[in-house]
Amino acid sequence: VIILDEKNLKYETFKLGPLNYYRLTIEPCTWFGFMGIGKETNLIINFSNLIHDPEEVNNRKIDYFDFDWSKY
């Protein structure tokens, strides 16, 4: 998981997995991205107190972010 700090244009990274799993809280109005890097099934779950509304989502193409995914 990567989280973009838009003010400083820096990324914070988190590597989650079977031996390193925990709840990661992402603040509202924060850009983030994730990809599965395991050989088995990769899962992510979202707990929210709101029903998902596709009209409230802003998506960006992956190249919007200046992040080198190949390192992972």
Tab-separated table of N, CA and C in Angstrom, residues 12-49:
chain	number	residue	atom	x	y	z
A	12	GLU	N	4.436	7.204	1.541
A	12	GLU	CA	4.652	6.323	2.677
A	12	GLU	C	4.220	4.940	2.214
A	13	THR	N	5.044	3.927	2.455
A	13	THR	CA	4.727	2.579	1.977
A	13	THR	C	4.506	1.633	3.146
A	14	PHE	N	3.637	0.663	2.923
A	14	PHE	CA	3.317	-0.357	3.911
A	14	PHE	C	3.266	-1.695	3.199
A	15	LYS	N	3.997	-2.670	3.710
A	15	LYS	CA	3.970	-4.011	3.137
A	15	LYS	C	3.231	-4.912	4.120
A	16	LEU	N	2.070	-5.363	3.704
A	16	LEU	CA	1.214	-6.192	4.541
A	16	LEU	C	1.237	-7.620	4.021
A	17	GLY	N	1.070	-8.572	4.908
A	17	GLY	CA	1.045	-9.964	4.488
A	17	GLY	C	0.720	-10.876	5.655
A	18	PRO	N	0.750	-12.188	5.412
A	18	PRO	CA	0.381	-13.152	6.456
A	18	PRO	C	1.243	-13.037	7.721
A	19	LEU	N	2.491	-12.647	7.576
A	19	LEU	CA	3.362	-12.499	8.743
A	19	LEU	C	3.450	-11.060	9.227
A	20	ASN	N	2.777	-10.148	8.524
A	20	ASN	CA	2.790	-8.731	8.888
A	20	ASN	C	1.446	-8.118	8.507
A	21	TYR	N	0.429	-8.462	9.264
A	21	TYR	CA	-0.888	-7.922	8.951
A	21	TYR	C	-1.386	-7.060	10.113
A	22	TYR	N	-2.099	-6.025	9.762
A	22	TYR	CA	-2.661	-5.115	10.749
A	22	TYR	C	-3.670	-4.215	10.061
A	23	ARG	N	-4.410	-3.475	10.856
A	23	ARG	CA	-5.367	-2.516	10.306
A	23	ARG	C	-4.615	-1.245	9.937
A	24	LEU	N	-4.789	-0.829	8.710
A	24	LEU	CA	-4.173	0.401	8.213
A	24	LEU	C	-5.299	1.403	7.999
A	25	THR	N	-5.260	2.503	8.722
A	25	THR	CA	-6.295	3.531	8.604
A	25	THR	C	-5.801	4.621	7.667
A	26	ILE	N	-6.590	4.903	6.638
A	26	ILE	CA	-6.260	5.947	5.670
A	26	ILE	C	-7.264	7.076	5.844
A	27	GLU	N	-6.752	8.256	6.087
A	27	GLU	CA	-7.607	9.411	6.331
A	27	GLU	C	-8.419	9.776	5.092
A	28	PRO	N	-9.595	10.371	5.280
A	28	PRO	CA	-10.397	10.830	4.138
A	28	PRO	C	-9.613	11.826	3.280
A	29	CYS	N	-9.955	11.883	2.014
A	29	CYS	CA	-9.349	12.811	1.051
A	29	CYS	C	-7.853	12.565	0.885
A	30	THR	N	-7.438	11.315	0.959
A	30	THR	CA	-6.040	10.933	0.819
A	30	THR	C	-5.890	10.010	-0.374
A	31	TRP	N	-4.896	10.286	-1.217
A	31	TRP	CA	-4.617	9.406	-2.346
A	31	TRP	C	-3.858	8.190	-1.854
A	32	PHE	N	-4.275	7.014	-2.296
A	32	PHE	CA	-3.562	5.798	-1.953
A	32	PHE	C	-3.709	4.803	-3.098
A	33	GLY	N	-2.826	3.851	-3.118
A	33	GLY	CA	-2.879	2.794	-4.118
A	33	GLY	C	-2.342	1.516	-3.521
A	34	PHE	N	-2.665	0.407	-4.136
A	34	PHE	CA	-2.174	-0.861	-3.636
A	34	PHE	C	-2.082	-1.862	-4.773
A	35	MET	N	-1.242	-2.869	-4.581
A	35	MET	CA	-1.153	-3.965	-5.535
A	35	MET	C	-0.777	-5.230	-4.790
A	36	GLY	N	-1.251	-6.344	-5.294
A	36	GLY	CA	-0.913	-7.634	-4.710
A	36	GLY	C	0.431	-8.102	-5.234
A	37	ILE	N	1.324	-8.490	-4.336
A	37	ILE	CA	2.645	-8.955	-4.765
A	37	ILE	C	2.889	-10.412	-4.371
A	38	GLY	N	1.937	-11.020	-3.685
A	38	GLY	CA	2.094	-12.416	-3.284
A	38	GLY	C	1.774	-13.366	-4.426
A	39	LYS	N	2.251	-14.599	-4.299
A	39	LYS	CA	1.974	-15.611	-5.316
A	39	LYS	C	0.609	-16.253	-5.113
A	40	GLU	N	0.102	-16.167	-3.902
A	40	GLU	CA	-1.227	-16.692	-3.589
A	40	GLU	C	-2.252	-15.567	-3.758
A	41	THR	N	-3.475	-15.846	-3.407
A	41	THR	CA	-4.532	-14.841	-3.470
A	41	THR	C	-4.192	-13.675	-2.550
A	42	ASN	N	-4.406	-12.457	-3.032
A	42	ASN	CA	-4.183	-11.240	-2.256
A	42	ASN	C	-5.539	-10.646	-1.923
A	43	LEU	N	-5.729	-10.263	-0.670
A	43	LEU	CA	-7.012	-9.721	-0.223
A	43	LEU	C	-6.814	-8.359	0.435
A	44	ILE	N	-7.805	-7.505	0.267
A	44	ILE	CA	-7.852	-6.239	0.987
A	44	ILE	C	-9.313	-6.029	1.370
A	45	ILE	N	-9.548	-5.482	2.530
A	45	ILE	CA	-10.913	-5.267	3.001
A	45	ILE	C	-11.055	-3.818	3.442
A	46	ASN	N	-12.213	-3.267	3.200
A	46	ASN	CA	-12.488	-1.885	3.550
A	46	ASN	C	-13.631	-1.857	4.560
A	47	PHE	N	-13.363	-1.316	5.740
A	47	PHE	CA	-14.396	-1.117	6.744
A	47	PHE	C	-14.776	0.352	6.729
A	48	SER	N	-16.037	0.628	6.540
A	48	SER	CA	-16.492	2.012	6.494
A	48	SER	C	-17.838	2.131	7.182
A	49	ASN	N	-18.122	3.301	7.675
A	49	ASN	CA	-19.438	3.551	8.257
A	49	ASN	C	-20.383	4.184	7.230
